[in-house]
Short mmCIF file of N, CA and C in Angstrom, two decimals:
data_model
loop_
_atom_site.label_atom_id
_atom_site.label_comp_id
_atom_site.label_asym_id
_atom_site.label_seq_id
_atom_site.Cartn_x
_atom_site.Cartn_y
_atom_site.Cartn_z
N MET A 203 31.50 21.30 -20.58
CA MET A 203 30.12 21.74 -20.47
C MET A 203 29.56 21.25 -19.14
N CYS A 204 28.72 22.03 -18.51
CA CYS A 204 28.12 21.70 -17.22
C CYS A 204 27.20 20.50 -17.35
N LYS A 205 27.28 19.54 -16.41
CA LYS A 205 26.40 18.37 -16.50
C LYS A 205 24.98 18.69 -16.05
N TYR A 206 24.74 19.83 -15.43
CA TYR A 206 23.39 20.25 -15.01
C TYR A 206 22.89 21.30 -15.99
N LEU A 207 22.40 20.87 -17.11
CA LEU A 207 21.95 21.77 -18.17
C LEU A 207 20.50 22.18 -17.90
N VAL A 208 20.27 23.45 -17.74
CA VAL A 208 18.93 23.99 -17.55
C VAL A 208 18.48 24.58 -18.87
N THR A 209 17.35 24.10 -19.36
CA THR A 209 16.84 24.61 -20.63
C THR A 209 15.57 25.42 -20.38
N ARG A 210 15.24 26.22 -21.34
CA ARG A 210 14.01 27.00 -21.26
C ARG A 210 12.81 26.07 -21.18
N ARG A 211 12.83 24.97 -21.95
CA ARG A 211 11.73 24.00 -21.93
C ARG A 211 11.59 23.39 -20.54
N GLY A 212 12.69 23.05 -19.88
CA GLY A 212 12.65 22.49 -18.53
C GLY A 212 12.06 23.45 -17.53
N ILE A 213 12.42 24.72 -17.64
CA ILE A 213 11.87 25.74 -16.74
C ILE A 213 10.37 25.90 -16.97
N ILE A 214 9.94 25.91 -18.23
CA ILE A 214 8.52 26.08 -18.54
C ILE A 214 7.71 24.90 -18.02
N PHE A 215 8.15 23.66 -18.32
CA PHE A 215 7.40 22.49 -17.86
C PHE A 215 7.44 22.36 -16.35
N GLY A 216 8.56 22.65 -15.74
CA GLY A 216 8.63 22.63 -14.27
C GLY A 216 7.71 23.65 -13.64
N GLY A 217 7.68 24.86 -14.23
CA GLY A 217 6.78 25.90 -13.73
C GLY A 217 5.32 25.53 -13.90
N MET A 218 4.98 24.87 -15.01
CA MET A 218 3.60 24.43 -15.20
C MET A 218 3.20 23.44 -14.13
N GLY A 219 4.09 22.52 -13.80
CA GLY A 219 3.79 21.53 -12.76
C GLY A 219 3.56 22.20 -11.42
N MET A 220 4.39 23.20 -11.08
CA MET A 220 4.22 23.90 -9.82
C MET A 220 2.91 24.67 -9.79
N VAL A 221 2.58 25.33 -10.89
CA VAL A 221 1.33 26.09 -10.94
C VAL A 221 0.13 25.16 -10.82
N LEU A 222 0.14 24.07 -11.58
CA LEU A 222 -0.98 23.14 -11.53
C LEU A 222 -1.13 22.50 -10.16
N SER A 223 -0.03 22.14 -9.52
CA SER A 223 -0.13 21.47 -8.23
C SER A 223 -0.51 22.41 -7.11
N SER A 224 -0.32 23.72 -7.29
CA SER A 224 -0.62 24.64 -6.19
C SER A 224 -2.03 25.20 -6.25
N CYS A 225 -2.74 24.99 -7.33
CA CYS A 225 -4.06 25.62 -7.41
C CYS A 225 -5.13 24.67 -7.90
N VAL A 226 -5.02 23.41 -7.57
CA VAL A 226 -6.02 22.46 -8.01
C VAL A 226 -7.04 22.19 -6.93
N ARG A 227 -8.28 22.07 -7.33
CA ARG A 227 -9.32 21.66 -6.41
C ARG A 227 -9.22 20.16 -6.25
N SER A 228 -9.83 19.62 -5.19
CA SER A 228 -9.72 18.19 -4.91
C SER A 228 -10.24 17.35 -6.07
N GLU A 229 -11.27 17.81 -6.78
CA GLU A 229 -11.80 17.01 -7.87
C GLU A 229 -10.93 17.09 -9.12
N ASP A 230 -9.91 17.95 -9.13
CA ASP A 230 -9.04 18.12 -10.29
C ASP A 230 -7.64 17.55 -10.09
N TRP A 231 -7.47 16.65 -9.15
CA TRP A 231 -6.13 16.13 -8.88
C TRP A 231 -5.52 15.40 -10.06
N HIS A 232 -6.34 14.90 -10.97
CA HIS A 232 -5.79 14.21 -12.13
C HIS A 232 -4.91 15.13 -12.96
N LEU A 233 -5.14 16.44 -12.91
CA LEU A 233 -4.31 17.38 -13.67
C LEU A 233 -2.88 17.38 -13.17
N SER A 234 -2.71 17.46 -11.85
CA SER A 234 -1.35 17.55 -11.32
C SER A 234 -0.67 16.19 -11.25
N SER A 235 -1.44 15.10 -11.22
CA SER A 235 -0.81 13.79 -11.10
C SER A 235 -0.02 13.43 -12.35
N ALA A 236 -0.26 14.12 -13.46
CA ALA A 236 0.52 13.88 -14.67
C ALA A 236 1.98 14.28 -14.47
N PHE A 237 2.26 15.13 -13.48
CA PHE A 237 3.61 15.61 -13.23
C PHE A 237 4.30 14.83 -12.12
N ARG A 238 3.60 13.88 -11.53
CA ARG A 238 4.17 13.04 -10.47
C ARG A 238 3.77 11.61 -10.79
N GLY A 239 4.43 10.63 -10.24
CA GLY A 239 4.03 9.25 -10.45
C GLY A 239 2.60 9.05 -9.97
N ASP A 240 1.74 8.41 -10.76
CA ASP A 240 0.34 8.22 -10.40
C ASP A 240 0.04 6.73 -10.31
N PRO A 241 -0.01 6.18 -9.07
CA PRO A 241 -0.25 4.76 -8.92
C PRO A 241 -1.64 4.33 -9.37
N ASP A 242 -2.60 5.25 -9.49
CA ASP A 242 -3.92 4.87 -9.98
C ASP A 242 -3.85 4.40 -11.43
N ARG A 243 -2.75 4.69 -12.12
CA ARG A 243 -2.60 4.21 -13.48
C ARG A 243 -2.03 2.79 -13.51
N SER A 244 -1.56 2.29 -12.38
CA SER A 244 -1.06 0.93 -12.28
C SER A 244 -2.25 -0.01 -12.09
N PRO A 245 -2.35 -1.06 -12.87
CA PRO A 245 -3.48 -1.98 -12.72
C PRO A 245 -3.62 -2.53 -11.30
N ARG A 246 -2.51 -2.74 -10.61
CA ARG A 246 -2.58 -3.33 -9.27
C ARG A 246 -3.25 -2.41 -8.26
N TYR A 247 -2.94 -1.13 -8.26
CA TYR A 247 -3.44 -0.21 -7.24
C TYR A 247 -4.55 0.71 -7.72
N ARG A 248 -4.98 0.55 -8.91
CA ARG A 248 -6.06 1.38 -9.45
C ARG A 248 -7.36 1.09 -8.72
N ARG A 249 -8.13 2.13 -8.44
CA ARG A 249 -9.45 1.97 -7.83
C ARG A 249 -10.31 1.15 -8.78
N GLN A 250 -10.95 0.10 -8.22
CA GLN A 250 -11.80 -0.74 -9.06
C GLN A 250 -12.83 -1.50 -8.24
N GLU A 251 -13.92 -1.86 -8.87
CA GLU A 251 -14.94 -2.69 -8.22
C GLU A 251 -14.49 -4.14 -8.32
N VAL A 252 -14.59 -4.85 -7.18
CA VAL A 252 -14.15 -6.25 -7.13
C VAL A 252 -15.20 -7.08 -6.39
N ALA A 253 -15.13 -8.40 -6.58
CA ALA A 253 -15.96 -9.32 -5.80
C ALA A 253 -15.43 -9.29 -4.37
N TYR A 254 -16.34 -9.37 -3.40
CA TYR A 254 -15.93 -9.32 -1.99
C TYR A 254 -16.84 -10.23 -1.17
N ASN A 255 -16.23 -11.15 -0.42
CA ASN A 255 -17.01 -12.08 0.39
C ASN A 255 -16.58 -12.08 1.85
N GLY A 256 -16.20 -10.93 2.37
CA GLY A 256 -15.73 -10.83 3.75
C GLY A 256 -16.81 -10.90 4.80
N GLY A 257 -18.07 -10.70 4.43
CA GLY A 257 -19.15 -10.81 5.39
C GLY A 257 -19.50 -9.52 6.13
N GLU A 258 -18.74 -8.43 5.92
CA GLU A 258 -19.05 -7.16 6.59
C GLU A 258 -20.25 -6.50 5.91
N ALA A 259 -20.93 -5.66 6.67
CA ALA A 259 -22.10 -4.95 6.15
C ALA A 259 -21.68 -3.90 5.13
N PRO A 260 -22.56 -3.62 4.16
CA PRO A 260 -22.27 -2.54 3.22
C PRO A 260 -22.01 -1.24 3.97
N GLY A 261 -21.04 -0.46 3.47
CA GLY A 261 -20.66 0.79 4.12
C GLY A 261 -19.46 0.65 5.04
N THR A 262 -19.04 -0.59 5.31
CA THR A 262 -17.86 -0.84 6.15
C THR A 262 -16.59 -0.63 5.33
N ILE A 263 -15.58 -0.08 5.97
CA ILE A 263 -14.25 0.06 5.36
C ILE A 263 -13.37 -1.02 5.97
N VAL A 264 -12.71 -1.80 5.12
CA VAL A 264 -11.78 -2.83 5.57
C VAL A 264 -10.42 -2.53 4.97
N VAL A 265 -9.41 -2.37 5.81
CA VAL A 265 -8.05 -2.12 5.35
C VAL A 265 -7.23 -3.37 5.60
N ASN A 266 -6.73 -3.97 4.54
CA ASN A 266 -5.85 -5.13 4.66
C ASN A 266 -4.42 -4.61 4.49
N THR A 267 -3.71 -4.45 5.63
CA THR A 267 -2.39 -3.83 5.59
C THR A 267 -1.36 -4.69 4.87
N SER A 268 -1.50 -6.02 4.93
CA SER A 268 -0.50 -6.85 4.25
C SER A 268 -0.70 -6.84 2.73
N GLU A 269 -1.94 -6.72 2.28
CA GLU A 269 -2.22 -6.64 0.83
C GLU A 269 -2.00 -5.24 0.28
N ARG A 270 -2.06 -4.21 1.16
CA ARG A 270 -1.99 -2.80 0.77
C ARG A 270 -3.24 -2.37 -0.01
N PHE A 271 -4.40 -2.86 0.46
CA PHE A 271 -5.67 -2.48 -0.14
C PHE A 271 -6.67 -2.05 0.92
N LEU A 272 -7.52 -1.10 0.55
CA LEU A 272 -8.66 -0.69 1.35
C LEU A 272 -9.90 -1.07 0.55
N TYR A 273 -10.85 -1.73 1.23
CA TYR A 273 -12.09 -2.14 0.59
C TYR A 273 -13.25 -1.34 1.18
N PHE A 274 -14.06 -0.72 0.35
CA PHE A 274 -15.31 -0.11 0.77
C PHE A 274 -16.39 -1.10 0.38
N VAL A 275 -16.97 -1.77 1.40
CA VAL A 275 -17.91 -2.87 1.16
C VAL A 275 -19.24 -2.32 0.63
N GLU A 276 -19.71 -2.96 -0.42
CA GLU A 276 -20.98 -2.60 -1.03
C GLU A 276 -21.91 -3.82 -0.99
N SER A 277 -23.13 -3.65 -1.42
CA SER A 277 -24.08 -4.76 -1.38
C SER A 277 -23.81 -5.74 -2.53
N GLY A 278 -24.42 -6.92 -2.42
CA GLY A 278 -24.34 -7.90 -3.50
C GLY A 278 -22.99 -8.56 -3.66
N GLY A 279 -22.20 -8.65 -2.57
CA GLY A 279 -20.90 -9.31 -2.66
C GLY A 279 -19.87 -8.53 -3.45
N ARG A 280 -19.98 -7.22 -3.44
CA ARG A 280 -19.04 -6.37 -4.18
C ARG A 280 -18.38 -5.38 -3.23
N ALA A 281 -17.28 -4.80 -3.66
CA ALA A 281 -16.58 -3.75 -2.91
C ALA A 281 -15.80 -2.90 -3.90
N THR A 282 -15.56 -1.66 -3.52
CA THR A 282 -14.62 -0.84 -4.27
C THR A 282 -13.28 -1.00 -3.56
N ARG A 283 -12.26 -1.37 -4.33
CA ARG A 283 -10.93 -1.61 -3.78
C ARG A 283 -10.00 -0.47 -4.20
N TYR A 284 -9.25 0.02 -3.23
CA TYR A 284 -8.30 1.12 -3.45
C TYR A 284 -6.92 0.66 -3.01
N GLY A 285 -5.88 1.03 -3.75
CA GLY A 285 -4.52 0.81 -3.30
C GLY A 285 -4.17 1.81 -2.21
N VAL A 286 -3.40 1.38 -1.21
CA VAL A 286 -3.03 2.26 -0.10
C VAL A 286 -1.56 2.06 0.28
N ALA A 287 -1.04 3.03 1.00
CA ALA A 287 0.24 2.88 1.70
C ALA A 287 -0.13 2.74 3.17
N VAL A 288 0.64 1.97 3.90
CA VAL A 288 0.35 1.70 5.31
C VAL A 288 1.54 2.07 6.17
N GLY A 289 1.38 1.91 7.49
CA GLY A 289 2.42 2.26 8.43
C GLY A 289 3.64 1.37 8.34
N GLU A 290 4.77 1.95 8.69
CA GLU A 290 6.00 1.19 8.78
C GLU A 290 5.81 0.06 9.79
N GLU A 291 6.65 -0.94 9.73
CA GLU A 291 6.58 -2.08 10.65
C GLU A 291 6.47 -1.59 12.10
N GLY A 292 5.44 -2.08 12.79
CA GLY A 292 5.25 -1.74 14.19
C GLY A 292 4.50 -0.44 14.44
N LEU A 293 4.16 0.30 13.39
CA LEU A 293 3.48 1.57 13.59
C LEU A 293 2.02 1.56 13.15
N SER A 294 1.57 0.49 12.54
CA SER A 294 0.21 0.46 12.01
C SER A 294 -0.82 0.24 13.10
N PHE A 295 -1.94 0.91 12.95
CA PHE A 295 -3.12 0.66 13.78
C PHE A 295 -3.75 -0.64 13.32
N LYS A 296 -4.17 -1.48 14.25
CA LYS A 296 -4.92 -2.69 13.93
C LYS A 296 -6.11 -2.74 14.86
N GLY A 297 -7.25 -3.12 14.33
CA GLY A 297 -8.44 -3.25 15.15
C GLY A 297 -9.66 -2.65 14.49
N VAL A 298 -10.69 -2.42 15.31
CA VAL A 298 -11.96 -1.88 14.84
C VAL A 298 -12.11 -0.45 15.36
N ALA A 299 -12.52 0.43 14.49
CA ALA A 299 -12.73 1.84 14.85
C ALA A 299 -13.94 2.34 14.08
N SER A 300 -14.21 3.61 14.22
CA SER A 300 -15.26 4.25 13.42
C SER A 300 -14.75 5.60 12.94
N VAL A 301 -15.37 6.09 11.89
CA VAL A 301 -15.02 7.42 11.40
C VAL A 301 -15.64 8.42 12.37
N GLY A 302 -14.80 9.06 13.17
CA GLY A 302 -15.27 10.01 14.18
C GLY A 302 -15.50 11.40 13.63
N ARG A 303 -14.75 11.73 12.60
CA ARG A 303 -14.95 13.01 11.92
C ARG A 303 -14.25 12.95 10.57
N LYS A 304 -14.59 13.92 9.72
CA LYS A 304 -14.03 14.02 8.38
C LYS A 304 -13.57 15.45 8.16
N ALA A 305 -12.56 15.64 7.31
CA ALA A 305 -12.11 16.99 6.99
C ALA A 305 -11.57 17.03 5.56
N GLU A 306 -11.92 18.11 4.86
CA GLU A 306 -11.35 18.37 3.55
C GLU A 306 -10.15 19.29 3.73
N TRP A 307 -9.08 19.04 3.01
CA TRP A 307 -7.83 19.79 3.10
C TRP A 307 -7.45 20.03 4.57
N PRO A 308 -7.31 18.94 5.33
CA PRO A 308 -7.03 19.08 6.77
C PRO A 308 -5.63 19.62 7.05
N SER A 309 -5.51 20.26 8.19
CA SER A 309 -4.17 20.66 8.65
C SER A 309 -3.53 19.42 9.30
N TRP A 310 -2.23 19.49 9.52
CA TRP A 310 -1.51 18.35 10.09
C TRP A 310 -0.49 18.84 11.09
N LYS A 311 -0.36 18.08 12.16
CA LYS A 311 0.65 18.37 13.17
C LYS A 311 1.21 17.04 13.65
N PRO A 312 2.52 16.86 13.61
CA PRO A 312 3.08 15.58 14.06
C PRO A 312 2.87 15.39 15.57
N THR A 313 2.66 14.14 15.97
CA THR A 313 2.53 13.84 17.39
C THR A 313 3.90 13.86 18.05
N GLU A 314 3.92 13.90 19.37
CA GLU A 314 5.19 13.86 20.12
C GLU A 314 5.97 12.60 19.77
N GLU A 315 5.27 11.45 19.69
CA GLU A 315 5.93 10.18 19.37
C GLU A 315 6.58 10.22 17.98
N MET A 316 5.88 10.84 17.02
CA MET A 316 6.44 10.94 15.67
C MET A 316 7.72 11.77 15.68
N MET A 317 7.70 12.88 16.43
CA MET A 317 8.89 13.75 16.46
C MET A 317 10.04 13.07 17.20
N GLN A 318 9.75 12.23 18.18
CA GLN A 318 10.81 11.50 18.87
C GLN A 318 11.44 10.47 17.94
N ARG A 319 10.61 9.77 17.15
CA ARG A 319 11.13 8.76 16.22
C ARG A 319 11.87 9.40 15.06
N LYS A 320 11.34 10.52 14.58
CA LYS A 320 11.91 11.19 13.41
C LYS A 320 12.13 12.67 13.73
N PRO A 321 13.27 13.01 14.32
CA PRO A 321 13.53 14.39 14.73
C PRO A 321 13.40 15.43 13.61
N ARG A 322 13.53 15.00 12.37
CA ARG A 322 13.38 15.96 11.26
C ARG A 322 11.97 16.56 11.21
N LEU A 323 11.00 15.92 11.89
CA LEU A 323 9.62 16.43 11.92
C LEU A 323 9.42 17.55 12.92
N ILE A 324 10.41 17.81 13.77
CA ILE A 324 10.28 18.85 14.79
C ILE A 324 10.00 20.21 14.14
N LYS A 325 10.52 20.43 12.95
CA LYS A 325 10.29 21.72 12.30
C LYS A 325 8.81 21.95 11.96
N TYR A 326 8.00 20.88 12.03
CA TYR A 326 6.57 21.00 11.78
C TYR A 326 5.75 20.98 13.06
N ALA A 327 6.40 21.16 14.21
CA ALA A 327 5.72 21.06 15.51
C ALA A 327 4.53 22.01 15.65
N ASP A 328 4.57 23.14 14.97
CA ASP A 328 3.45 24.09 15.03
C ASP A 328 2.35 23.74 14.03
N GLY A 329 2.57 22.73 13.21
CA GLY A 329 1.56 22.29 12.27
C GLY A 329 1.78 22.79 10.86
N VAL A 330 1.08 22.16 9.93
CA VAL A 330 1.13 22.52 8.52
C VAL A 330 -0.32 22.77 8.09
N PRO A 331 -0.61 23.94 7.51
CA PRO A 331 -1.99 24.20 7.09
C PRO A 331 -2.41 23.28 5.95
N GLY A 332 -3.72 23.11 5.79
CA GLY A 332 -4.24 22.29 4.71
C GLY A 332 -3.86 22.86 3.35
N GLY A 333 -3.74 21.99 2.38
CA GLY A 333 -3.39 22.39 1.02
C GLY A 333 -2.60 21.31 0.33
N PRO A 334 -2.24 21.50 -0.93
CA PRO A 334 -1.55 20.47 -1.71
C PRO A 334 -0.21 20.01 -1.14
N LEU A 335 0.45 20.82 -0.31
CA LEU A 335 1.74 20.42 0.26
C LEU A 335 1.60 19.75 1.62
N ASN A 336 0.38 19.65 2.13
CA ASN A 336 0.14 19.04 3.43
C ASN A 336 0.21 17.52 3.32
N PRO A 337 0.86 16.84 4.27
CA PRO A 337 0.97 15.37 4.20
C PRO A 337 -0.36 14.62 4.22
N LEU A 338 -1.44 15.25 4.70
CA LEU A 338 -2.74 14.56 4.75
C LEU A 338 -3.53 14.70 3.45
N GLY A 339 -3.02 15.45 2.51
CA GLY A 339 -3.65 15.53 1.20
C GLY A 339 -5.00 16.20 1.19
N ALA A 340 -5.85 15.78 0.27
CA ALA A 340 -7.12 16.45 -0.02
C ALA A 340 -8.21 16.21 1.02
N ALA A 341 -8.13 15.12 1.76
CA ALA A 341 -9.18 14.82 2.75
C ALA A 341 -8.65 13.79 3.74
N ALA A 342 -9.35 13.72 4.88
CA ALA A 342 -8.98 12.74 5.90
C ALA A 342 -10.21 12.23 6.62
N LEU A 343 -10.17 10.95 6.97
CA LEU A 343 -11.16 10.31 7.82
C LEU A 343 -10.44 10.01 9.13
N TYR A 344 -10.95 10.53 10.24
CA TYR A 344 -10.30 10.39 11.55
C TYR A 344 -10.88 9.17 12.26
N LEU A 345 -10.01 8.24 12.67
CA LEU A 345 -10.45 7.00 13.29
C LEU A 345 -10.58 7.17 14.80
N TYR A 346 -11.74 6.78 15.32
CA TYR A 346 -12.05 6.88 16.74
C TYR A 346 -12.39 5.51 17.31
N GLN A 347 -12.10 5.33 18.59
CA GLN A 347 -12.52 4.15 19.34
C GLN A 347 -13.11 4.65 20.66
N GLY A 348 -14.32 4.19 20.99
CA GLY A 348 -14.94 4.60 22.24
C GLY A 348 -15.06 6.11 22.38
N GLY A 349 -15.29 6.81 21.29
CA GLY A 349 -15.43 8.26 21.32
C GLY A 349 -14.13 9.03 21.41
N GLN A 350 -12.98 8.35 21.39
CA GLN A 350 -11.68 9.00 21.50
C GLN A 350 -10.90 8.88 20.19
N ASP A 351 -10.23 9.94 19.81
CA ASP A 351 -9.40 9.96 18.61
C ASP A 351 -8.22 9.02 18.81
N THR A 352 -8.03 8.08 17.88
CA THR A 352 -6.90 7.14 17.96
C THR A 352 -5.60 7.77 17.46
N MET A 353 -5.70 8.94 16.83
CA MET A 353 -4.58 9.63 16.18
C MET A 353 -4.18 8.94 14.87
N PHE A 354 -4.97 7.98 14.41
CA PHE A 354 -4.74 7.35 13.12
C PHE A 354 -5.79 7.87 12.14
N ARG A 355 -5.38 7.97 10.88
CA ARG A 355 -6.22 8.54 9.84
C ARG A 355 -6.18 7.68 8.58
N VAL A 356 -7.24 7.78 7.80
CA VAL A 356 -7.22 7.36 6.40
C VAL A 356 -7.23 8.68 5.65
N HIS A 357 -6.19 8.93 4.86
CA HIS A 357 -6.05 10.27 4.27
C HIS A 357 -5.40 10.22 2.90
N GLY A 358 -5.46 11.36 2.22
CA GLY A 358 -4.77 11.51 0.94
C GLY A 358 -3.29 11.70 1.17
N THR A 359 -2.56 11.90 0.10
CA THR A 359 -1.12 12.09 0.25
C THR A 359 -0.57 12.98 -0.86
N ASN A 360 0.48 13.71 -0.51
CA ASN A 360 1.21 14.47 -1.53
C ASN A 360 2.41 13.66 -2.03
N ALA A 361 2.42 12.37 -1.67
CA ALA A 361 3.46 11.44 -2.13
C ALA A 361 2.79 10.21 -2.75
N PRO A 362 2.11 10.37 -3.89
CA PRO A 362 1.35 9.25 -4.46
C PRO A 362 2.20 8.03 -4.82
N TRP A 363 3.49 8.23 -5.02
CA TRP A 363 4.39 7.10 -5.35
C TRP A 363 4.55 6.15 -4.16
N SER A 364 4.11 6.56 -2.96
CA SER A 364 4.24 5.69 -1.79
C SER A 364 3.15 4.62 -1.72
N ILE A 365 2.11 4.72 -2.56
CA ILE A 365 1.02 3.74 -2.53
C ILE A 365 1.59 2.35 -2.81
N GLY A 366 1.16 1.38 -1.99
CA GLY A 366 1.66 0.01 -2.12
C GLY A 366 2.82 -0.29 -1.20
N GLN A 367 3.26 0.68 -0.41
CA GLN A 367 4.41 0.50 0.46
C GLN A 367 4.03 0.67 1.94
N ALA A 368 4.91 0.23 2.82
CA ALA A 368 4.76 0.43 4.26
C ALA A 368 5.73 1.54 4.66
N VAL A 369 5.26 2.79 4.60
CA VAL A 369 6.16 3.92 4.79
C VAL A 369 5.65 5.00 5.71
N SER A 370 4.38 4.93 6.09
CA SER A 370 3.81 6.04 6.86
C SER A 370 4.11 5.88 8.35
N ASN A 371 3.71 6.88 9.12
CA ASN A 371 3.86 6.83 10.58
C ASN A 371 2.70 6.08 11.23
N GLY A 372 1.98 5.31 10.45
CA GLY A 372 0.91 4.49 10.98
C GLY A 372 -0.42 4.68 10.30
N CYS A 373 -0.61 5.81 9.66
CA CYS A 373 -1.88 6.09 8.99
C CYS A 373 -1.96 5.34 7.66
N VAL A 374 -3.17 5.34 7.09
CA VAL A 374 -3.42 4.71 5.81
C VAL A 374 -3.50 5.82 4.77
N ARG A 375 -2.60 5.79 3.79
CA ARG A 375 -2.55 6.81 2.73
C ARG A 375 -3.24 6.29 1.48
N MET A 376 -3.92 7.21 0.81
CA MET A 376 -4.53 6.92 -0.49
C MET A 376 -4.13 8.05 -1.44
N THR A 377 -4.25 7.82 -2.73
CA THR A 377 -4.04 8.96 -3.63
C THR A 377 -5.12 9.98 -3.34
N ASN A 378 -4.88 11.22 -3.67
CA ASN A 378 -5.88 12.25 -3.44
C ASN A 378 -7.17 11.96 -4.20
N GLU A 379 -7.07 11.46 -5.42
CA GLU A 379 -8.27 11.11 -6.17
C GLU A 379 -9.07 10.03 -5.46
N SER A 380 -8.39 9.04 -4.88
CA SER A 380 -9.09 7.95 -4.20
C SER A 380 -9.72 8.41 -2.89
N ILE A 381 -9.00 9.22 -2.08
CA ILE A 381 -9.59 9.65 -0.81
C ILE A 381 -10.78 10.57 -1.06
N VAL A 382 -10.75 11.38 -2.11
CA VAL A 382 -11.90 12.23 -2.43
C VAL A 382 -13.10 11.35 -2.78
N ASP A 383 -12.90 10.30 -3.54
CA ASP A 383 -13.98 9.38 -3.88
C ASP A 383 -14.53 8.71 -2.62
N LEU A 384 -13.66 8.19 -1.77
CA LEU A 384 -14.10 7.51 -0.55
C LEU A 384 -14.77 8.49 0.40
N TYR A 385 -14.20 9.67 0.56
CA TYR A 385 -14.73 10.70 1.45
C TYR A 385 -16.19 11.02 1.13
N ARG A 386 -16.50 11.10 -0.14
CA ARG A 386 -17.87 11.42 -0.57
C ARG A 386 -18.85 10.29 -0.24
N ARG A 387 -18.35 9.07 -0.09
CA ARG A 387 -19.21 7.90 0.10
C ARG A 387 -19.38 7.50 1.56
N VAL A 388 -18.50 7.97 2.43
CA VAL A 388 -18.45 7.48 3.80
C VAL A 388 -18.98 8.52 4.78
N PRO A 389 -20.06 8.21 5.51
CA PRO A 389 -20.54 9.15 6.53
C PRO A 389 -19.78 8.97 7.86
N VAL A 390 -19.82 10.00 8.69
CA VAL A 390 -19.29 9.88 10.05
C VAL A 390 -20.05 8.75 10.74
N GLY A 391 -19.33 7.95 11.51
CA GLY A 391 -19.93 6.81 12.19
C GLY A 391 -19.68 5.49 11.49
N SER A 392 -19.18 5.52 10.25
CA SER A 392 -18.91 4.29 9.51
C SER A 392 -17.89 3.43 10.23
N LYS A 393 -18.09 2.12 10.16
CA LYS A 393 -17.18 1.17 10.79
C LYS A 393 -15.93 0.99 9.93
N VAL A 394 -14.79 0.91 10.60
CA VAL A 394 -13.50 0.70 9.93
C VAL A 394 -12.80 -0.47 10.61
N ILE A 395 -12.39 -1.44 9.82
CA ILE A 395 -11.67 -2.61 10.33
C ILE A 395 -10.30 -2.61 9.68
N VAL A 396 -9.26 -2.62 10.50
CA VAL A 396 -7.88 -2.65 9.98
C VAL A 396 -7.27 -3.95 10.42
N ILE A 397 -6.88 -4.78 9.42
CA ILE A 397 -6.28 -6.08 9.72
C ILE A 397 -4.86 -6.16 9.21
#
């Protein structure tokens, strides 16, 4: 008997996952996450309100790359903490920036440096349109310094299982549910500190 047994049930459930993941609005990502690993269900990386004594003003975003957490600072010594994936060793942005622009379902195009490091990305040189299969996920916050795009982003991901790891090309990844929540709370001009 063949070791790769395809059943009618497998085809139906697989098809449901494809249908759900291809036609979900950003606020409905919880529907499709049932078919993929969802780190928001892990107590460690789940979005939650926590005590925060970092001293930054409310509205500041602080990304702690070694902890794999992003903090949205709120008043009264509190913050909303989100689990994130960060850049591979040597690729992470560090420093102070601001949110220069925001986009829902952004398109993505690898940089020249990314394609040099990872030639498999050359096939995406013309870009990938926004949508559930796009690496930037449901939304993106574009980090700027001195009015110039740093080419680093805080964005959603179509690989939610990567949360908690150092795997990206330098950007900060969040689950789509988390980036949608943060996106709604953060205006353009917000301060971002990456440590």
